[in-house]
């Protein structure tokens, strides 16, 4: 950080010196003005030469600083000191522009660092609360966090209830409610309530520290950030050097060649394009999206194929009862309510996700909570069903096979209706009362709200294929695909089969995205051109394997990212157009001898600001 500010100070001092000496020398305002001009030209040239040397001989890259160095050396050899000062004024302003934007991006990291606590309250075995240094916290420690404080660790609540603002990680301003057993994350703020938390991740392993590391990595990722500009610079500089050599051989006029070099120096594009990407990455970070490098943001513009996982990506990963079907031949309205009551009473005694979904459905249907009643007997067969006895009434709830084993009578009508629902990709959970089937619950993984609209938006943005890769069965996959509007799906896939399918589909002709939760599809996320992890808050493997991390579980961020990519690339294209137009005009002025080296340097200095302002 100290080094960072030293660079800013050096360039600021240099800029002031250049701005003072340039007009003073031009108007001959003080004695020995020529020597001052030469001295400042040499001093200002040194950092450019150093940068060009490092790029060429250490990093093995051809950069615009190399062209600027040649122009500066030619200017000094030709005693065109005013031109050298103009070039350095231009380059210094460009560096300050870039440094200023990097400083703005760095503020994101500094704002995250401010979320780290100076002290953490730990509850000891004797019940006393002690404040300790964050570095001394260990996994398993009991952390106490009060109203208005930020949670210092990743962990689970063991006591208390609270409303928590998670915007520091997810970008979502709406607070969320947490209770015993809920997972909480470092840097999030307690809006209401107090919590006692068992630490599960501490220090560098916490979500906050992972995000800080990612943001730092993304913002210092110079090779990626310069993707467009440096690809351009490589061939452009070769052409400029070759053209300058030809011009010198034809004219033997060093002044003429120098004027050409000064006009076509492309440092403005080399700064303006990365400037646009840095701004975009900074914007994403503020909105809970971590982009690990500008190359991934750039590649989004050319995406034609999107692979999506089902659970946690298209669906919420949470079971929901779509409806309760009552056998019309055996079930009256009174008996339906009775069956629902019994289903709720035994469902609330089970921890199975289907039981929880049934209880939620009954509570929503009846507009009241399900009361916990102790049955005369209760037995749960894992993965099959529940059997209970209430005041002489025997209730069974579970799979069809479980009820058939218990010789429950089922009408042909019920069997037909169950078959139709299952063919549509739904699961069914049956309920019987005293040996007779009374109905069944139709259950499915709940599809995310607005996901169909997101798919339509992707298609409008140029995505040609949206492919769901799922381990679920064919019927479920077809129902999800038809409901949300996918172009195709592939079911019954193991993680390695998903990987193989993506490997066969990727191509040099277009870019691909893999969207998943990053937990069981880490390899697939890494294989696609761009891996996007959804709702990755708290999952290390998602953060590590994906190229773009969405901290909040919001699929609509993906179309937004593609729009942002197209917008940033439009800005970059505009920068190149602006540069091209001003260069053509400048060359025309040089070829007609209107511009000499000093004038060419001044022209380049002025026109440099056009693409920079466009990116800003």
XYZ file of C-alpha atoms in Angstrom:
616
model
C 0.000 0.000 0.000
C 2.846 2.376 0.855
C 4.544 1.601 -2.451
C 1.254 2.248 -4.187
C 0.980 5.785 -2.821
C 4.672 6.471 -3.551
C 3.947 5.814 -7.233
C 1.028 8.227 -7.146
C 3.179 10.901 -5.488
C 6.024 10.498 -8.002
C 3.720 10.891 -10.988
C 1.906 13.824 -9.400
C 5.200 15.658 -8.759
C 6.403 14.809 -12.264
C 3.175 16.103 -13.796
C 3.451 19.422 -11.957
C 7.107 19.781 -13.004
C 6.271 19.051 -16.652
C 3.388 21.503 -16.665
C 5.616 24.249 -15.225
C 8.747 23.686 -17.310
C 7.000 23.071 -20.660
C 5.373 26.536 -21.044
C 8.255 28.258 -19.230
C 10.736 26.841 -21.730
C 8.508 27.518 -24.711
C 8.134 31.190 -23.796
C 11.750 31.398 -22.493
C 10.663 32.707 -19.102
C 13.918 31.942 -17.276
C 17.623 31.485 -18.060
C 18.958 28.037 -18.944
C 15.419 26.971 -19.869
C 16.808 24.513 -22.432
C 18.847 22.681 -19.808
C 15.810 22.444 -17.518
C 13.814 21.067 -20.440
C 16.475 18.455 -21.175
C 16.783 17.490 -17.494
C 13.051 16.969 -16.979
C 12.818 15.070 -20.279
C 15.537 12.633 -19.164
C 14.086 12.212 -15.642
C 10.592 11.557 -17.033
C 11.949 9.104 -19.627
C 13.641 6.823 -17.094
C 10.414 5.122 -15.752
C 9.216 4.553 -19.327
C 12.505 2.874 -20.292
C 12.440 0.734 -17.140
C 8.858 -0.368 -17.867
C 9.701 -1.211 -21.494
C 12.802 -3.198 -20.395
C 10.824 -5.227 -17.826
C 8.016 -5.954 -20.293
C 10.347 -7.027 -23.108
C 13.099 -8.925 -21.285
C 11.458 -10.137 -18.063
C 7.756 -10.561 -18.884
C 8.458 -11.318 -22.571
C 5.690 -8.989 -23.729
C 5.571 -6.252 -26.343
C 3.857 -3.217 -24.851
C 3.117 0.350 -25.860
C 5.907 1.507 -23.530
C 8.351 -0.004 -26.021
C 7.043 2.250 -28.802
C 7.043 5.243 -26.441
C 10.654 4.459 -25.465
C 11.755 4.436 -29.114
C 9.963 7.737 -29.732
C 11.613 9.265 -26.641
C 15.102 8.060 -27.580
C 14.649 9.410 -31.127
C 13.458 12.740 -29.707
C 16.458 13.085 -27.427
C 18.938 12.076 -30.164
C 17.355 14.597 -32.527
C 17.507 17.289 -29.806
C 13.694 17.531 -29.963
C 13.496 18.026 -26.224
C 10.132 19.741 -26.366
C 8.708 16.639 -28.108
C 10.202 14.401 -25.430
C 8.550 16.481 -22.737
C 5.203 16.339 -24.572
C 5.437 12.531 -24.831
C 6.259 12.243 -21.137
C 3.438 14.603 -20.219
C 1.094 12.344 -22.160
C 2.436 9.164 -20.552
C 2.404 10.648 -17.039
C -1.241 11.707 -17.417
C -2.096 8.208 -18.675
C -0.373 6.610 -15.658
C -2.211 8.915 -13.277
C -5.522 8.042 -14.957
C -4.769 4.349 -14.546
C -3.502 4.706 -10.998
C -6.527 6.744 -9.987
C -8.856 4.036 -11.265
C -6.823 1.318 -9.529
C -7.060 3.350 -6.322
C -10.837 3.468 -6.721
C -10.896 -0.301 -7.230
C -8.622 -0.744 -4.218
C -11.241 1.030 -2.097
C -13.408 -2.082 -2.494
C -10.742 -4.107 -0.723
C -10.230 -1.425 1.913
C -13.972 -1.327 2.599
C -13.920 -5.105 3.061
C -10.908 -4.865 5.364
C -12.850 -2.432 7.557
C -15.406 -5.203 8.158
C -12.793 -7.280 9.978
C -13.225 -6.975 13.759
C -10.450 -5.716 16.021
C -11.643 -7.907 18.924
C -13.827 -11.033 19.198
C -15.944 -11.996 22.205
C -15.469 -15.628 23.243
C -17.516 -17.497 25.871
C -15.246 -19.647 27.991
C -16.148 -22.985 29.627
C -16.829 -21.190 32.931
C -19.416 -18.995 31.186
C -17.349 -15.826 31.280
C -17.077 -13.611 28.174
C -13.547 -12.654 27.137
C -12.414 -10.352 24.308
C -9.495 -11.767 22.337
C -7.465 -10.945 19.232
C -9.106 -12.358 16.035
C -5.883 -14.261 15.249
C -6.346 -16.307 18.435
C -9.824 -17.633 17.580
C -9.953 -21.370 16.921
C -12.473 -23.701 15.293
C -15.007 -24.808 17.894
C -14.782 -21.605 19.952
C -18.103 -20.174 21.142
C -18.441 -16.628 19.773
C -20.908 -14.084 21.208
C -22.229 -11.382 18.845
C -24.620 -8.670 20.006
C -27.019 -6.308 18.253
C -25.256 -3.922 15.869
C -22.070 -5.997 15.685
C -20.594 -7.816 12.698
C -20.203 -11.575 12.862
C -16.435 -12.296 12.962
C -16.392 -15.988 11.916
C -18.222 -18.484 9.727
C -20.258 -20.839 11.879
C -23.637 -22.091 13.089
C -25.994 -20.534 15.595
C -26.269 -22.556 18.816
C -28.370 -20.030 20.720
C -30.480 -16.985 19.847
C -32.394 -15.541 16.917
C -31.474 -12.551 14.748
C -32.141 -10.616 11.566
C -28.900 -10.317 9.634
C -27.804 -7.903 6.901
C -25.716 -9.978 4.457
C -25.224 -7.180 1.900
C -21.461 -7.066 2.550
C -21.196 -10.488 0.871
C -24.264 -10.890 -1.340
C -25.052 -7.313 -2.372
C -28.656 -7.989 -1.283
C -30.037 -5.217 0.912
C -32.976 -7.232 2.340
C -32.048 -8.673 5.789
C -32.587 -12.394 6.412
C -33.856 -14.134 9.541
C -31.633 -16.714 11.263
C -32.274 -19.059 14.152
C -30.629 -22.002 15.938
C -28.904 -24.276 13.396
C -28.655 -21.585 10.705
C -25.311 -20.922 9.099
C -23.860 -17.405 9.412
C -20.902 -15.741 7.731
C -18.130 -13.349 8.642
C -18.678 -9.606 8.057
C -22.497 -9.840 8.116
C -24.275 -7.424 10.449
C -26.829 -8.249 13.188
C -29.763 -5.872 12.678
C -31.978 -7.306 15.417
C -31.283 -9.877 18.139
C -28.196 -11.466 19.684
C -26.399 -14.684 18.774
C -24.133 -17.347 20.199
C -22.182 -19.028 17.397
C -19.912 -22.055 17.185
C -16.963 -21.129 14.950
C -16.494 -23.437 11.945
C -14.111 -21.289 9.869
C -11.688 -18.726 11.245
C -8.904 -16.478 9.973
C -7.989 -16.853 6.310
C -10.598 -19.603 5.834
C -13.624 -17.336 6.471
C -15.839 -16.211 3.630
C -14.770 -12.571 4.061
C -11.075 -13.429 3.745
C -11.760 -15.564 0.666
C -13.591 -12.655 -0.966
C -10.798 -10.196 -0.128
C -8.300 -12.605 -1.691
C -10.443 -12.947 -4.829
C -10.929 -9.207 -5.258
C -7.198 -8.611 -4.837
C -6.398 -11.340 -7.337
C -8.878 -9.975 -9.887
C -7.720 -6.383 -9.598
C -3.989 -7.087 -9.917
C -4.531 -9.571 -12.766
C -2.716 -7.403 -15.300
C -2.314 -9.958 -18.113
C -6.066 -10.625 -18.117
C -7.059 -6.992 -17.683
C -4.976 -6.020 -20.718
C -6.407 -8.785 -22.893
C -7.682 -6.666 -25.794
C -5.136 -3.867 -25.559
C -2.093 -6.132 -25.421
C -3.249 -8.412 -28.236
C -3.646 -5.244 -30.259
C -0.286 -3.867 -29.122
C 1.671 -6.933 -30.261
C 0.813 -6.721 -33.950
C 0.368 -2.959 -33.986
C 3.885 -2.233 -32.730
C 5.417 -4.600 -35.270
C 3.597 -2.758 -38.065
C 4.623 0.662 -36.669
C 8.310 -0.300 -36.404
C 8.308 -1.834 -39.895
C 6.518 1.187 -41.352
C 8.877 3.625 -39.631
C 11.898 1.738 -40.958
C 10.505 1.814 -44.509
C 9.725 5.549 -44.155
C 13.300 6.250 -43.010
C 14.836 4.186 -45.820
C 12.731 6.048 -48.387
C 13.164 9.568 -47.013
C 16.281 9.461 -44.824
C 14.413 12.108 -42.844
C 14.694 11.366 -39.110
C 12.439 14.295 -38.195
C 9.668 12.985 -40.461
C 9.918 9.463 -38.985
C 9.897 10.910 -35.471
C 6.705 12.852 -36.222
C 5.030 9.627 -37.417
C 6.090 7.764 -34.276
C 4.760 10.542 -32.071
C 1.367 10.585 -33.771
C 0.766 6.832 -33.782
C 1.933 6.135 -30.217
C -1.029 4.049 -28.938
C -0.642 4.431 -25.195
C -4.148 5.895 -24.956
C -5.777 2.619 -26.085
C -3.444 0.576 -23.873
C -4.741 2.500 -20.867
C -8.356 3.187 -21.900
C -9.393 -0.431 -22.530
C -8.129 -1.796 -19.165
C -9.706 1.236 -17.516
C -13.135 0.138 -18.778
C -12.615 -3.424 -17.504
C -11.356 -2.312 -14.097
C -14.433 -0.138 -13.668
C -16.727 -3.034 -14.606
C -14.999 -5.483 -12.236
C -15.232 -2.926 -9.446
C -18.956 -2.490 -10.144
C -19.487 -6.261 -9.994
C -17.668 -6.543 -6.645
C -19.982 -3.941 -5.135
C -22.967 -6.036 -6.214
C -21.902 -9.392 -4.792
C -20.305 -10.705 -8.005
C -16.618 -11.648 -7.986
C -15.026 -11.752 -11.448
C -11.591 -13.381 -11.201
C -10.179 -11.749 -14.344
C -11.202 -9.394 -17.131
C -10.697 -12.141 -19.735
C -13.780 -13.914 -18.323
C -15.832 -10.726 -18.473
C -14.696 -10.193 -22.059
C -15.496 -13.787 -23.061
C -19.125 -13.460 -21.912
C -19.875 -11.399 -25.014
C -19.308 -14.438 -27.244
C -21.244 -17.044 -25.234
C -23.435 -19.299 -27.390
C -23.859 -22.336 -25.114
C -24.903 -22.340 -21.450
C -24.789 -25.544 -19.373
C -26.892 -25.503 -16.220
C -27.193 -27.828 -13.274
C -30.741 -28.426 -12.008
C -30.729 -28.486 -8.231
C -29.783 -25.153 -6.738
C -29.514 -23.511 -10.160
C -32.909 -23.823 -11.863
C -34.641 -25.083 -8.749
C -34.353 -24.021 -5.131
C -33.193 -27.447 -3.960
C -36.199 -27.392 -1.668
C -39.148 -29.770 -1.968
C -42.623 -28.302 -2.312
C -46.081 -29.922 -2.365
C -47.757 -28.819 -5.584
C -51.181 -30.218 -4.605
C -52.996 -32.853 -2.593
C -55.067 -35.299 -4.603
C -58.038 -36.790 -2.785
C -59.569 -40.066 -3.999
C -63.052 -38.918 -5.008
C -64.482 -42.424 -4.604
C -63.489 -42.731 -0.943
C -62.743 -39.244 0.407
C -65.292 -36.649 1.569
C -64.325 -33.040 2.390
C -64.573 -33.880 6.073
C -62.291 -36.880 5.659
C -59.876 -34.815 3.508
C -59.417 -32.357 6.389
C -59.067 -35.257 8.788
C -56.373 -36.869 6.615
C -54.516 -33.559 6.273
C -54.608 -33.110 10.047
C -53.217 -36.599 10.624
C -50.568 -36.073 7.896
C -49.439 -32.867 9.579
C -49.313 -34.454 13.028
C -47.055 -37.309 11.933
C -45.129 -35.194 9.422
C -44.035 -32.760 12.109
C -42.430 -35.649 14.022
C -40.155 -36.491 11.061
C -37.014 -34.710 9.846
C -37.369 -36.006 6.289
C -37.493 -33.198 3.646
C -40.749 -34.601 2.210
C -42.370 -34.525 5.654
C -41.290 -30.915 6.096
C -42.730 -30.013 2.673
C -46.045 -31.666 3.605
C -46.211 -29.796 6.920
C -45.530 -26.490 5.129
C -48.275 -27.245 2.601
C -50.805 -28.078 5.310
C -49.952 -24.919 7.256
C -50.367 -22.791 4.122
C -53.636 -24.559 3.196
C -55.195 -24.294 6.638
C -53.657 -20.872 7.428
C -52.462 -22.091 10.807
C -49.614 -24.053 12.342
C -49.601 -27.820 12.734
C -49.842 -28.807 16.371
C -47.487 -31.412 17.779
C -49.551 -34.310 19.182
C -47.960 -37.366 20.737
C -49.293 -40.491 18.915
C -50.050 -43.768 20.613
C -47.330 -45.285 18.444
C -44.905 -43.939 15.840
C -42.469 -45.725 13.526
C -40.426 -44.325 10.630
C -38.790 -46.587 8.063
C -35.946 -44.585 6.571
C -36.563 -43.780 2.900
C -39.943 -45.578 2.839
C -42.557 -44.038 5.081
C -44.168 -43.433 8.475
C -46.662 -45.478 10.453
C -48.552 -43.998 13.412
C -51.562 -44.744 15.601
C -53.841 -41.960 16.888
C -56.721 -42.978 19.177
C -57.338 -46.173 17.240
C -56.834 -44.687 13.759
C -53.865 -46.102 11.862
C -52.137 -43.648 9.511
C -49.574 -44.610 6.899
C -47.699 -42.010 4.836
C -44.949 -42.763 2.341
C -44.061 -44.466 -0.940
C -46.531 -46.608 -2.857
C -44.426 -49.711 -2.198
C -44.540 -49.031 1.543
C -48.339 -48.848 1.540
C -48.650 -51.915 -0.684
C -46.468 -53.890 1.745
C -48.966 -52.931 4.442
C -51.879 -54.170 2.243
C -53.504 -50.744 1.796
C -56.492 -50.788 -0.595
C -56.113 -48.475 -3.631
C -58.723 -47.677 -6.259
C -57.886 -47.935 -9.952
C -58.743 -44.246 -10.235
C -56.054 -43.321 -7.682
C -53.503 -45.559 -9.396
C -54.275 -43.908 -12.738
C -53.938 -40.384 -11.316
C -50.661 -41.261 -9.572
C -49.312 -42.707 -12.814
C -50.185 -39.495 -14.696
C -48.466 -37.279 -12.126
C -45.359 -39.460 -12.064
C -45.204 -39.418 -15.868
C -45.144 -35.640 -15.643
C -41.999 -35.861 -13.503
C -43.535 -35.396 -10.055
C -43.011 -37.539 -6.958
C -45.989 -38.835 -5.006
C -46.351 -39.513 -1.284
C -49.415 -41.529 -0.357
C -51.601 -41.316 2.749
C -53.924 -44.058 4.018
C -56.367 -44.189 6.908
C -57.246 -47.543 8.477
C -56.075 -49.585 5.499
C -57.661 -47.475 2.736
C -55.880 -44.966 0.498
C -57.295 -41.487 1.054
C -55.088 -39.531 -1.341
C -51.575 -38.498 -2.195
C -49.347 -35.441 -2.165
C -47.776 -34.324 -5.463
C -44.217 -33.172 -4.685
C -41.475 -31.511 -6.704
C -38.290 -29.538 -6.304
C -39.497 -25.940 -6.349
C -38.550 -24.035 -9.520
C -37.041 -20.617 -8.935
C -39.190 -17.568 -9.513
C -38.660 -15.775 -12.863
C -36.227 -18.446 -14.115
C -38.256 -18.817 -17.344
C -37.915 -15.086 -18.020
C -34.164 -15.373 -17.448
C -33.956 -18.133 -20.069
C -35.812 -15.981 -22.598
C -33.452 -13.107 -21.854
C -30.419 -15.344 -22.464
C -31.815 -16.321 -25.869
C -32.389 -12.663 -26.774
C -28.782 -11.935 -25.813
C -27.556 -14.450 -28.411
C -27.314 -17.722 -26.454
C -28.259 -20.504 -28.889
C -28.266 -23.556 -26.616
C -29.255 -23.776 -22.934
C -28.538 -27.326 -21.800
C -29.520 -28.813 -18.448
C -27.181 -31.542 -17.198
C -28.735 -33.377 -14.267
C -28.437 -36.591 -12.315
C -32.215 -36.669 -11.932
C -34.441 -39.025 -13.928
C -35.741 -38.436 -17.458
C -39.301 -37.494 -16.455
C -38.246 -34.889 -13.898
C -35.679 -33.444 -16.321
C -38.275 -33.148 -19.102
C -40.777 -31.384 -16.845
C -38.185 -28.867 -15.652
C -36.932 -28.297 -19.200
C -40.421 -27.731 -20.601
C -41.414 -25.482 -17.711
C -38.449 -23.098 -17.836
C -37.906 -23.133 -21.615
C -34.553 -24.895 -22.077
C -33.386 -25.871 -25.553
C -32.317 -29.362 -24.424
C -31.587 -31.548 -21.398
C -29.614 -34.673 -20.495
C -30.727 -36.752 -17.506
C -29.338 -39.540 -15.295
C -25.806 -38.116 -15.511
C -23.033 -38.677 -13.002
C -20.583 -35.780 -12.402
C -17.990 -37.436 -14.661
C -20.588 -37.815 -17.430
C -21.429 -34.101 -17.194
C -17.713 -33.390 -17.520
C -17.419 -35.606 -20.627
C -20.460 -33.981 -22.259
C -19.066 -30.468 -21.750
C -15.676 -31.599 -23.059
C -17.294 -32.803 -26.287
C -19.330 -29.602 -26.692
C -16.748 -26.849 -26.116
C -15.331 -25.276 -29.281
C -12.947 -22.550 -30.454
C -15.808 -21.009 -32.444
C -17.808 -19.839 -29.420
C -17.663 -19.525 -25.648
C -19.429 -21.729 -23.108
C -20.721 -21.144 -19.576
C -21.267 -23.772 -16.899
C -23.614 -22.642 -14.120
C -23.843 -24.653 -10.928
C -23.552 -24.481 -7.174
C -19.890 -25.444 -7.420
C -20.129 -28.147 -4.782
C -20.537 -31.374 -6.756
C -19.739 -29.947 -10.208
C -16.386 -28.309 -9.503
C -14.688 -30.141 -12.398
C -17.373 -29.057 -14.884
C -17.136 -25.457 -13.687
C -13.392 -25.529 -14.309
C -13.711 -27.117 -17.764
C -16.133 -24.650 -19.391
C -14.739 -21.393 -20.785
C -16.480 -19.558 -17.944
C -17.560 -21.332 -14.754
C -20.179 -19.457 -12.740
C -20.912 -20.588 -9.177
C -24.398 -19.696 -7.910
C -25.063 -18.781 -4.297
C -21.460 -19.577 -3.405
C -21.460 -17.831 -0.030
C -19.752 -20.196 2.407
C -18.628 -22.815 -0.127
C -14.850 -22.866 -0.592
C -14.904 -25.297 -3.513
C -17.291 -23.029 -5.424
C -15.093 -20.002 -4.837
C -11.976 -21.884 -5.926
C -13.327 -23.721 -8.991
C -15.451 -21.005 -10.608
C -14.232 -18.081 -12.708
C -17.153 -15.908 -11.641
C -18.744 -16.196 -8.212
C -22.303 -15.046 -7.484
C -22.515 -14.685 -3.728
C -26.308 -14.474 -3.909
C -28.412 -17.263 -5.396
C -29.827 -15.151 -8.241
C -29.802 -16.499 -11.804
C -30.824 -13.107 -13.255
C -27.279 -11.899 -12.529
C -26.056 -14.054 -15.445
C -27.987 -12.196 -18.190
C -26.911 -8.997 -16.428
C -23.259 -10.072 -16.689
C -23.611 -10.792 -20.407
C -25.184 -7.370 -20.915
C -22.315 -5.791 -18.955
C -19.773 -7.677 -21.074
C -21.367 -6.454 -24.299
C -21.484 -2.914 -22.928
C -17.828 -2.921 -21.829
C -16.713 -4.385 -25.144
C -18.708 -1.679 -26.964
C -16.785 0.894 -24.935
C -13.517 -0.821 -25.890
C -14.533 -0.858 -29.576
C -15.381 2.852 -29.348
C -11.914 3.486 -27.878
C -10.314 1.797 -30.893
C -12.497 3.777 -33.322
C -11.633 7.070 -31.594
C -7.960 6.135 -31.657
C -8.128 5.164 -35.353
C -9.855 8.374 -36.450
C -7.451 10.638 -34.537
C -4.432 8.710 -35.852
C -5.561 8.968 -39.477
C -6.088 12.702 -39.023
C -2.695 13.059 -37.325
C -0.867 11.129 -40.062
C -2.518 13.288 -42.694
C -1.198 16.388 -40.904
C 2.324 14.857 -40.707
C 2.360 13.805 -44.366
C 1.357 17.310 -45.425
C 4.149 18.729 -43.190
C 1.644 20.658 -41.096
C 2.829 18.797 -37.993
C 6.498 18.576 -37.063
C 7.726 16.454 -34.109
C 6.774 18.993 -31.423
C 3.351 19.551 -32.945
C 2.860 15.791 -33.391
C 3.638 15.211 -29.694
C 1.196 17.970 -28.685
C -1.472 16.540 -31.020
C -1.035 13.054 -29.569
C -1.160 14.425 -26.024
C -4.488 16.175 -26.635
C -6.155 13.328 -28.526
C -5.043 10.778 -25.893
C -7.714 12.070 -23.557
C -10.601 11.192 -25.903
C -10.582 7.371 -25.401
C -9.614 7.782 -21.730
C -12.626 10.017 -21.077
C -14.814 7.619 -23.059
C -13.801 4.705 -20.805
C -14.143 6.755 -17.649
